[in-house]
PDB file of C-alpha atoms in Angstrom:
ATOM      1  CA  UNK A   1      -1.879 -17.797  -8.791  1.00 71.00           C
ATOM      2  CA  UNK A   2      -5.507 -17.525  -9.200  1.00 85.00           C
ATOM      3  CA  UNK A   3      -7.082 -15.509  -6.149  1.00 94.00           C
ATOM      4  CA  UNK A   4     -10.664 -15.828  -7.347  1.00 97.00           C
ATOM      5  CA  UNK A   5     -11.868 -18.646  -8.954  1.00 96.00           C
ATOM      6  CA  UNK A   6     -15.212 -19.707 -11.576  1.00 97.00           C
ATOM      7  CA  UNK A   7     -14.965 -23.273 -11.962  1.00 92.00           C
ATOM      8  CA  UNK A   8     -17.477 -23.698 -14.275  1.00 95.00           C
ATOM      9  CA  UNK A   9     -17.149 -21.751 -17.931  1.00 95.00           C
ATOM     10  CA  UNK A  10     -20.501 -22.134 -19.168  1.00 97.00           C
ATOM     11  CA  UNK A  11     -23.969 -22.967 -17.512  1.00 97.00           C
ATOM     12  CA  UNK A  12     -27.148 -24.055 -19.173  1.00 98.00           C
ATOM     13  CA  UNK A  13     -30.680 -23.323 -18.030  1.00 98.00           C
ATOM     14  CA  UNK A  14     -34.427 -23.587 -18.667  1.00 98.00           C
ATOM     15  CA  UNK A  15     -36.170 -20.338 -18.492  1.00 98.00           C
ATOM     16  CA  UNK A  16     -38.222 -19.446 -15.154  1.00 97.00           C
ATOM     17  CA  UNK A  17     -35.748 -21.341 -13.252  1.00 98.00           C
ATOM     18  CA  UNK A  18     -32.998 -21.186 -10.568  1.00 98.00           C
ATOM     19  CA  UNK A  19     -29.243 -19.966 -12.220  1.00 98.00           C
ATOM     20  CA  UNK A  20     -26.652 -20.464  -9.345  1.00 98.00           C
ATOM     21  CA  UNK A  21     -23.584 -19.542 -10.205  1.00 98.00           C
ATOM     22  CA  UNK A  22     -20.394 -20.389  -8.013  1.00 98.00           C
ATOM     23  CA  UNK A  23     -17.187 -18.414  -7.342  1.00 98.00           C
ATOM     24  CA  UNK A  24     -14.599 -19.207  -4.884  1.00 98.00           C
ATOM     25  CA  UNK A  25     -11.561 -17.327  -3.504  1.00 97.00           C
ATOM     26  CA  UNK A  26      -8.498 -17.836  -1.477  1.00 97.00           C
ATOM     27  CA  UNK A  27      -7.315 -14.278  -0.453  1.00 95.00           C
ATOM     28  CA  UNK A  28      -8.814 -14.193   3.238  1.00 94.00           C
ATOM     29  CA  UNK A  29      -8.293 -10.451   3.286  1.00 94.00           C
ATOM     30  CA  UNK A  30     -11.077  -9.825   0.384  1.00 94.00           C
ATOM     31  CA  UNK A  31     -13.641  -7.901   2.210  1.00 93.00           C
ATOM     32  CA  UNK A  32     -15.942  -6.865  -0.541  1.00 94.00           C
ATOM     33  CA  UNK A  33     -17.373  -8.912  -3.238  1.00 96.00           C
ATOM     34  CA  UNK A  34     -19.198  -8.382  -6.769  1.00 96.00           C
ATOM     35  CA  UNK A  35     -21.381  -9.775  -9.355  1.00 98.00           C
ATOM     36  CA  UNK A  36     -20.401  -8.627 -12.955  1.00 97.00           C
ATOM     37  CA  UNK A  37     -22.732  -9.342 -16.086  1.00 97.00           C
ATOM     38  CA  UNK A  38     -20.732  -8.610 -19.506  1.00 95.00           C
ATOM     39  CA  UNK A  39     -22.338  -8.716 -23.099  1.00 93.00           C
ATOM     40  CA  UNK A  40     -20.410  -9.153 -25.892  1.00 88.00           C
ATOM     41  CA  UNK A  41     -18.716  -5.946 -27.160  1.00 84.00           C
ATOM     42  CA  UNK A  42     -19.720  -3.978 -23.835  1.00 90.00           C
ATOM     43  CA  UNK A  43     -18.030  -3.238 -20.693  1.00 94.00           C
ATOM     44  CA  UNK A  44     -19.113  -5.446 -17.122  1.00 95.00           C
ATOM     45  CA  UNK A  45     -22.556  -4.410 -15.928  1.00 96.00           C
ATOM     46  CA  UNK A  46     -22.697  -4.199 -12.343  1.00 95.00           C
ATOM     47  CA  UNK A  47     -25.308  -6.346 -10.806  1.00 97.00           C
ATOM     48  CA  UNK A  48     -24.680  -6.980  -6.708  1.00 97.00           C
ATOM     49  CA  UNK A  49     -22.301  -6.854  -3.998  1.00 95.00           C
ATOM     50  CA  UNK A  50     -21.657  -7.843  -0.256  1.00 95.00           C
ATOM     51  CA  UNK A  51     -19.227  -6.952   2.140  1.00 94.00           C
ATOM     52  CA  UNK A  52     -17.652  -9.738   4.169  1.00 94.00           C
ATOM     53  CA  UNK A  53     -19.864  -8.349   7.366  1.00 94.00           C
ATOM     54  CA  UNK A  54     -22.802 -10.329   5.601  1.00 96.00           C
ATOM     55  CA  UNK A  55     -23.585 -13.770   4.415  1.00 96.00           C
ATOM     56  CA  UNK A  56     -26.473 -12.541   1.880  1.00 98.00           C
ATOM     57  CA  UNK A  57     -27.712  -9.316  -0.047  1.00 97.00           C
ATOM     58  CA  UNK A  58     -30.799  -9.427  -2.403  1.00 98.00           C
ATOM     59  CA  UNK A  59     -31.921  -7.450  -4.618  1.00 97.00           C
ATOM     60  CA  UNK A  60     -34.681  -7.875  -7.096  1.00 97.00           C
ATOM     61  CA  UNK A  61     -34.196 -11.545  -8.690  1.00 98.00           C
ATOM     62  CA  UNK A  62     -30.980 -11.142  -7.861  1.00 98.00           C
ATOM     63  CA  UNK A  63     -29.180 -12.586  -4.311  1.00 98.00           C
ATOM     64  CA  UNK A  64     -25.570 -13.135  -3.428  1.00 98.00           C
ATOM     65  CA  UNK A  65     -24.580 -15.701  -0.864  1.00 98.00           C
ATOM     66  CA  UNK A  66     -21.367 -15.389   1.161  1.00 98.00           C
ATOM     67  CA  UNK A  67     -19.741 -18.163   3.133  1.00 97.00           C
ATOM     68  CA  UNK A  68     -16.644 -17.099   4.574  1.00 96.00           C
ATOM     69  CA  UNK A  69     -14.876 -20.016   6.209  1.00 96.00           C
ATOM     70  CA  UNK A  70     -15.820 -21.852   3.076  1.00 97.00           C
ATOM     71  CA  UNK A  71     -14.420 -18.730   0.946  1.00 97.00           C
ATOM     72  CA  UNK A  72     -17.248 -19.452  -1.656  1.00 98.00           C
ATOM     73  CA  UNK A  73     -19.825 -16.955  -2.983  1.00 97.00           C
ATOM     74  CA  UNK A  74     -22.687 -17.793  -5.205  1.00 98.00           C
ATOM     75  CA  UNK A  75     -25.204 -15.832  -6.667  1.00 98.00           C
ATOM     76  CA  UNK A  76     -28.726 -16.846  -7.987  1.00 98.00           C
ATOM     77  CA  UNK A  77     -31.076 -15.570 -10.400  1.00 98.00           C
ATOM     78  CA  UNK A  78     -34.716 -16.483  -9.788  1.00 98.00           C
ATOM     79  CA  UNK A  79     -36.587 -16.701 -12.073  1.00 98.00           C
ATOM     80  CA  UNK A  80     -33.851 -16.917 -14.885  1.00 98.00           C
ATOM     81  CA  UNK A  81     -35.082 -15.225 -17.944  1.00 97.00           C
ATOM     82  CA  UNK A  82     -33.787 -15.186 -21.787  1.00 97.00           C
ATOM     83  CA  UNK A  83     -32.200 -11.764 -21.707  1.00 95.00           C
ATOM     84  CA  UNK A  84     -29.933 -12.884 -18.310  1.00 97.00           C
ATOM     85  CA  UNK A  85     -27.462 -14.908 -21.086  1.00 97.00           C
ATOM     86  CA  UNK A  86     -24.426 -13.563 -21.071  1.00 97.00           C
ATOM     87  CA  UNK A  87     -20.801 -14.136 -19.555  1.00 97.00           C
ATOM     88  CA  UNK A  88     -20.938 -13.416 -15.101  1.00 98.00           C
ATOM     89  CA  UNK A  89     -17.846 -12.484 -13.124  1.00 97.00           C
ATOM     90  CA  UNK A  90     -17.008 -12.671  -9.934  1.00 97.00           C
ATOM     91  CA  UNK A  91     -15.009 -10.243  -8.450  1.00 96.00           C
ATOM     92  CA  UNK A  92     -13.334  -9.111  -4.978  1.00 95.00           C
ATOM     93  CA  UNK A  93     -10.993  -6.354  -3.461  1.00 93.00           C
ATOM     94  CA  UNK A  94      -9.252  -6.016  -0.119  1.00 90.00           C
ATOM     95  CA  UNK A  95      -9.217  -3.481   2.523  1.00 79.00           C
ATOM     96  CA  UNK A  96      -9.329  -0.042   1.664  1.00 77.00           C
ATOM     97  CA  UNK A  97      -8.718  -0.669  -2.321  1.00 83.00           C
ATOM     98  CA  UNK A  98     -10.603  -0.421  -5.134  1.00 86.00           C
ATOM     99  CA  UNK A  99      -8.285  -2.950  -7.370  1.00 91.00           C
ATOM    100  CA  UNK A 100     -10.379  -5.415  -8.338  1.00 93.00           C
ATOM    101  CA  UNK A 101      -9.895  -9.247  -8.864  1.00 95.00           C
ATOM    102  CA  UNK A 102     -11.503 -11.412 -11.242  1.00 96.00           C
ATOM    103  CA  UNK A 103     -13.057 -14.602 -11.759  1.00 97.00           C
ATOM    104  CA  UNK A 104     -12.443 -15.710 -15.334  1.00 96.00           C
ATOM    105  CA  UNK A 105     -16.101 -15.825 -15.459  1.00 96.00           C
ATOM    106  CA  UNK A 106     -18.958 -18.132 -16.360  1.00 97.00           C
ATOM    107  CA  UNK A 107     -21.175 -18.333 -19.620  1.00 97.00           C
ATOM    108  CA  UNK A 108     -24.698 -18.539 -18.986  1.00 98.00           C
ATOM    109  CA  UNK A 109     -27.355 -19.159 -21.132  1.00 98.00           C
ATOM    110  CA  UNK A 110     -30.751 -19.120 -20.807  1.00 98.00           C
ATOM    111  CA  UNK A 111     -33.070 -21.239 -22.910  1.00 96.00           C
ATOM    112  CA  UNK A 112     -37.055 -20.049 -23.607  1.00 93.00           C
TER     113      UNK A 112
ATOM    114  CA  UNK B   1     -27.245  10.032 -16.274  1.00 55.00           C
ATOM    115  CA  UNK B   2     -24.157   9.234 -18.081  1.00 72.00           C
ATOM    116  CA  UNK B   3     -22.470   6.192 -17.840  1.00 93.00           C
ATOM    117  CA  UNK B   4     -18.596   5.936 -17.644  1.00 97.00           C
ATOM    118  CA  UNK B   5     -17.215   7.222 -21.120  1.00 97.00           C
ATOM    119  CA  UNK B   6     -14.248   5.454 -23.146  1.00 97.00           C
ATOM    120  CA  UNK B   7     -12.823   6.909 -26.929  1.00 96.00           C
ATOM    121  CA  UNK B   8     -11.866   5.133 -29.053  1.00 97.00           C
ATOM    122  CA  UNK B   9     -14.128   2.769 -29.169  1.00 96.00           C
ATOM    123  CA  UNK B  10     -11.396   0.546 -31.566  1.00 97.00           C
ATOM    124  CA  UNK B  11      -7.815   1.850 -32.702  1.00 96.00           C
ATOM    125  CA  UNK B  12      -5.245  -0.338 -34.340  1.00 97.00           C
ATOM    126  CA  UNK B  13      -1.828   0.755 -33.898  1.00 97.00           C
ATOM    127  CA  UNK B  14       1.572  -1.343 -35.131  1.00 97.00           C
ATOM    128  CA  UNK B  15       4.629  -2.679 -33.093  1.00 97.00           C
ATOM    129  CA  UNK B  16       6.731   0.211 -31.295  1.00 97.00           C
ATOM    130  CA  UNK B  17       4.139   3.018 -31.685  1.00 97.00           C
ATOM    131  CA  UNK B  18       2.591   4.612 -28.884  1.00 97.00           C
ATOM    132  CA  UNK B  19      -1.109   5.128 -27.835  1.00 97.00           C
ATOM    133  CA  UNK B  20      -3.269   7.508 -25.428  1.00 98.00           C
ATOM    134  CA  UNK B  21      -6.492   6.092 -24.288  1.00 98.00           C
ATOM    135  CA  UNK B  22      -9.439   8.317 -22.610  1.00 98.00           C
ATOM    136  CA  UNK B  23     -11.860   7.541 -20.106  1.00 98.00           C
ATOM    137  CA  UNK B  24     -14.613  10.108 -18.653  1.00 97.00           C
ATOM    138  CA  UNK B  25     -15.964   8.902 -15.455  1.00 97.00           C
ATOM    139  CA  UNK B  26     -19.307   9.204 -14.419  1.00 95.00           C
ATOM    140  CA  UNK B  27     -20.529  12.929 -12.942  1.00 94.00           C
ATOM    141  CA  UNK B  28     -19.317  12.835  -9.676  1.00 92.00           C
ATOM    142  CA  UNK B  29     -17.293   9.878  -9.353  1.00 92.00           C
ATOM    143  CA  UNK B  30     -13.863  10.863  -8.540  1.00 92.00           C
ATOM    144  CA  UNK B  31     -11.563   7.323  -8.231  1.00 93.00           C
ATOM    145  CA  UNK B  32     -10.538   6.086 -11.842  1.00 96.00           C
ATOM    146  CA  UNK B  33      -9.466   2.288 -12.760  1.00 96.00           C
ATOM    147  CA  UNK B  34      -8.208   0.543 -15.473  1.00 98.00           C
ATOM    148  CA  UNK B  35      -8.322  -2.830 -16.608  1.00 97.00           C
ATOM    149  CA  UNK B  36      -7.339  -5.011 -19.683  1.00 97.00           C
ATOM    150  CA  UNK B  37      -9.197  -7.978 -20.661  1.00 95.00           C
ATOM    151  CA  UNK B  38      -7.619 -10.674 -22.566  1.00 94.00           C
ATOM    152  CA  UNK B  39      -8.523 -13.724 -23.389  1.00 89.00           C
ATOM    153  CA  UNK B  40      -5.957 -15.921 -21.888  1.00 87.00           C
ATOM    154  CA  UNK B  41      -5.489 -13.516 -18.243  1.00 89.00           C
ATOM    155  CA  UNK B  42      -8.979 -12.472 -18.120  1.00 91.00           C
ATOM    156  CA  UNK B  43      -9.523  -8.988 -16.489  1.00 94.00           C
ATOM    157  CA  UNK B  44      -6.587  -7.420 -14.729  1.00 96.00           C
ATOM    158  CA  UNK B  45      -6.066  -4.192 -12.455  1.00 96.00           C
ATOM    159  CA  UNK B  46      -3.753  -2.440 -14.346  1.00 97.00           C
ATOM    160  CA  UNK B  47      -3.827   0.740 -11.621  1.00 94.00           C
ATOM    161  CA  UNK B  48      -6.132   3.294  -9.872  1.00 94.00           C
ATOM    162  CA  UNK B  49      -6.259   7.124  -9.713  1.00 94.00           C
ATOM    163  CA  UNK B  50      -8.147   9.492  -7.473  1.00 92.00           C
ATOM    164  CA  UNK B  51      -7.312  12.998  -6.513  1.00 91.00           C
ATOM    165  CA  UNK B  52      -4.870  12.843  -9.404  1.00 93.00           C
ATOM    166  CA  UNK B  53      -2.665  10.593  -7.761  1.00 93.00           C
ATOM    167  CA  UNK B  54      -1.963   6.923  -8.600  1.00 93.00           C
ATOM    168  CA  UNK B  55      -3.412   4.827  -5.075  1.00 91.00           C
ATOM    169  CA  UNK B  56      -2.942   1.296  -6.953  1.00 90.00           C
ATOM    170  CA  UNK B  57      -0.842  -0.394  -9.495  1.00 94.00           C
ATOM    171  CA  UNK B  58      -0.950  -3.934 -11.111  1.00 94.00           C
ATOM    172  CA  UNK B  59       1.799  -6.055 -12.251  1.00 94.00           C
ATOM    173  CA  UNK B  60       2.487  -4.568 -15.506  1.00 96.00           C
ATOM    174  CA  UNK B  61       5.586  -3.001 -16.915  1.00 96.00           C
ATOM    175  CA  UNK B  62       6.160   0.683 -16.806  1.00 95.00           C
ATOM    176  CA  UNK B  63       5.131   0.690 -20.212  1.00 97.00           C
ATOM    177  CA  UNK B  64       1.575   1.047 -18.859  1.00 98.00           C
ATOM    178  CA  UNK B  65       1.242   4.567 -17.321  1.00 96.00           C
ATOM    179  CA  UNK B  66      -1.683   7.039 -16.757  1.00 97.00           C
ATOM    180  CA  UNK B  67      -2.880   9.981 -15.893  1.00 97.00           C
ATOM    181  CA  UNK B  68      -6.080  11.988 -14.058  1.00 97.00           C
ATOM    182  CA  UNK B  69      -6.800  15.355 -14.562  1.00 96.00           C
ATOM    183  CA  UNK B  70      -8.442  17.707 -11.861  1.00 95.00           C
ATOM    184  CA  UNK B  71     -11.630  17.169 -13.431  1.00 93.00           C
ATOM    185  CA  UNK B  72     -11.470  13.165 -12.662  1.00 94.00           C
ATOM    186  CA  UNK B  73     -11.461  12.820 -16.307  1.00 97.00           C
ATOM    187  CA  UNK B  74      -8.136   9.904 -17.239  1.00 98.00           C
ATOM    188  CA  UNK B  75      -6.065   8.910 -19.861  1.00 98.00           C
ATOM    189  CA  UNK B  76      -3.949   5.589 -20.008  1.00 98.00           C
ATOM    190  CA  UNK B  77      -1.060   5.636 -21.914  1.00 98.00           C
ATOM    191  CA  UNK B  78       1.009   2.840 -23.669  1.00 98.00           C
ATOM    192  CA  UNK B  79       4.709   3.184 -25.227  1.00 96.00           C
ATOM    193  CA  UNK B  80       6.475   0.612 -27.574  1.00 97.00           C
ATOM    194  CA  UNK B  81       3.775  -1.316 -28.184  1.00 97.00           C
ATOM    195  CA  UNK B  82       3.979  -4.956 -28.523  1.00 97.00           C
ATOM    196  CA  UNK B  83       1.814  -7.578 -30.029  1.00 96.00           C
ATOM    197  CA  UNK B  84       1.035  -8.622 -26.746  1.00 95.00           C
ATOM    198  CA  UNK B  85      -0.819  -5.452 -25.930  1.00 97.00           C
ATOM    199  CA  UNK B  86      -3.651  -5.854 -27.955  1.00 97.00           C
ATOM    200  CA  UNK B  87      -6.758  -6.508 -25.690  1.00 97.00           C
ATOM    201  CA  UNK B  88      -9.960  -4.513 -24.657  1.00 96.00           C
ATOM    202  CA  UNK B  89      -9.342  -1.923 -22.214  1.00 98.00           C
ATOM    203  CA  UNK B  90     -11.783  -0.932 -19.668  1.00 97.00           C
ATOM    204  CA  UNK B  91     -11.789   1.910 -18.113  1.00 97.00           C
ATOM    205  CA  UNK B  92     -14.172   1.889 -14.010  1.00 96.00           C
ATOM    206  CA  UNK B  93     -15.269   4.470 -11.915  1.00 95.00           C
ATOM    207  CA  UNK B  94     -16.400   5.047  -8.430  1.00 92.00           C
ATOM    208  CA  UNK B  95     -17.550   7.571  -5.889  1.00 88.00           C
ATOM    209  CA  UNK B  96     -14.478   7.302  -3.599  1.00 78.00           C
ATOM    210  CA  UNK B  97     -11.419   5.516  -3.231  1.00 70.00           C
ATOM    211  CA  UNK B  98     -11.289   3.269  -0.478  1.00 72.00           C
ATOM    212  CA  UNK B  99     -13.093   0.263  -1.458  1.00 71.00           C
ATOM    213  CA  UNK B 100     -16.917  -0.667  -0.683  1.00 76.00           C
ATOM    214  CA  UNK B 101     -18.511   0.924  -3.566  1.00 82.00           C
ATOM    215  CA  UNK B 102     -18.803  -0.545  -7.069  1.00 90.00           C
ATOM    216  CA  UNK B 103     -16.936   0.339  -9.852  1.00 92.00           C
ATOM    217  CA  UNK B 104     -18.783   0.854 -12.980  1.00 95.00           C
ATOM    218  CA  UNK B 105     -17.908   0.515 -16.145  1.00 96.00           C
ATOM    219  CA  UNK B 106     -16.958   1.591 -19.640  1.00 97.00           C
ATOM    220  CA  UNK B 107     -18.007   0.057 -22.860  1.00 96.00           C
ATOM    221  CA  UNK B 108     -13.902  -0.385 -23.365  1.00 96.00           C
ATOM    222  CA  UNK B 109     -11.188   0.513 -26.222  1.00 97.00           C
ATOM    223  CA  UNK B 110     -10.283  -2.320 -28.188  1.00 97.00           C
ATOM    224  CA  UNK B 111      -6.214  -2.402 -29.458  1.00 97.00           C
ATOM    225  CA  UNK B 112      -5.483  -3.583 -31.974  1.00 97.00           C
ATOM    226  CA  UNK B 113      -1.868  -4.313 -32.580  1.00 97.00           C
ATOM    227  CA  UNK B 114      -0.410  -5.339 -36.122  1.00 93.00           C
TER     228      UNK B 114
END
């Protein structure tokens, strides 16, 4: 039983523009979300979070979207640049916890 | 500042040994996680320390244990190994238990089992 959800494994985009990456969940007690960025042969990279009090955070290029009755979170990267390739995971905890749960994550890559 | 601190970077152990993994967190951070990453079950919460005391645990057998030392410092342990164990094992760490803050991670151990 998958809780959290990355539909699509890979992604494919043109340098300077939008990534939007999708993640979708079906625990309605996840109260806290994150945004993972993993190279190969390193450990996840943290990149943004929200809390299930807000529908958006941003932070640099970087913003997360929350929809709640829709239990979907997206998060874009404007302008997408060369060096943002790499695998993205979405992940969420409930309550109090700090146990994580992943998305199985999403490749992107980012063409010059 | 120092990010969160894993040795061995690789080990390679065979069927029915037993290995000892460490994890240094980063200064300050006093809640410990682990993962393992494989490639068919993707990341998974294999259980949580803080305080020395085990909050969390996943869904794996009691094979899997750990440790935290009064310094916040962790070691994950693994007996009879099977072939099944080998995956990268990460290794998180946040200011407090409780939720709401990111975890940050390790660059991993990677087992290896023959």
């Amino acid at each position: 039983d998958q809780q959290v959800k990355q539909n699509s494994p890979s992604l494919s985009v043109q340098e300077g523009r939008i990534s939007i990456l999708n993640c979708d969940y079906t625990n309605s007690m996840f109260d806290y979300f994150l945004w993972y960025k993993k190279y190969p042969a390193e450990g996840p990279t943290f990149l943004i979070s929200i809390s299930s009090i807000k529908d958006k955070n941003e932070d640099g290029r970087f913003t997360v979207f929350l929809n709640k009755s829709a239990k979907h979170l997206s998060l874009h990267i404007v302008p997408s640049q060369p060096g943002d390739s790499a695998v993205y995971f979405c992940a969420a905890s409930e309550g109090g916890s700090e146990k994580l749960v992943f998305g199985k994550g999403t490749k992107l890559t980012v063409n010059p | 500042k120092a990010g969160v601190t894993q040795t061995p970077r690789y080990l390679i152990k065979t069927r029915g040994q037993q290995v000892t993994l460490s994890c240094s967190p980063i200064s300050g951070h006093r809640s410990v996680s682990w993962y393992q990453q494989t490639p068919g079950q993707g990341l998974q919460f294999l259980f949580e320390y803080f305080s020395e005391t085990q909050r969390n645990k996943g869904n794996f057998p009691g094979r899997f244990s750990g440790r935290q030392f009064s310094n916040s410092r962790s070691e994950m342990n693994v007996s009879t190994l099977e072939l099944g164990d080998s995956a990268l094992y990460l290794c998180a760490s946040s200011l407090e238990a409780g939720g709401g803050s990111p975890q940050h991670f390790g660059d991993g151990t990677r087992l290896s089992i023959l």
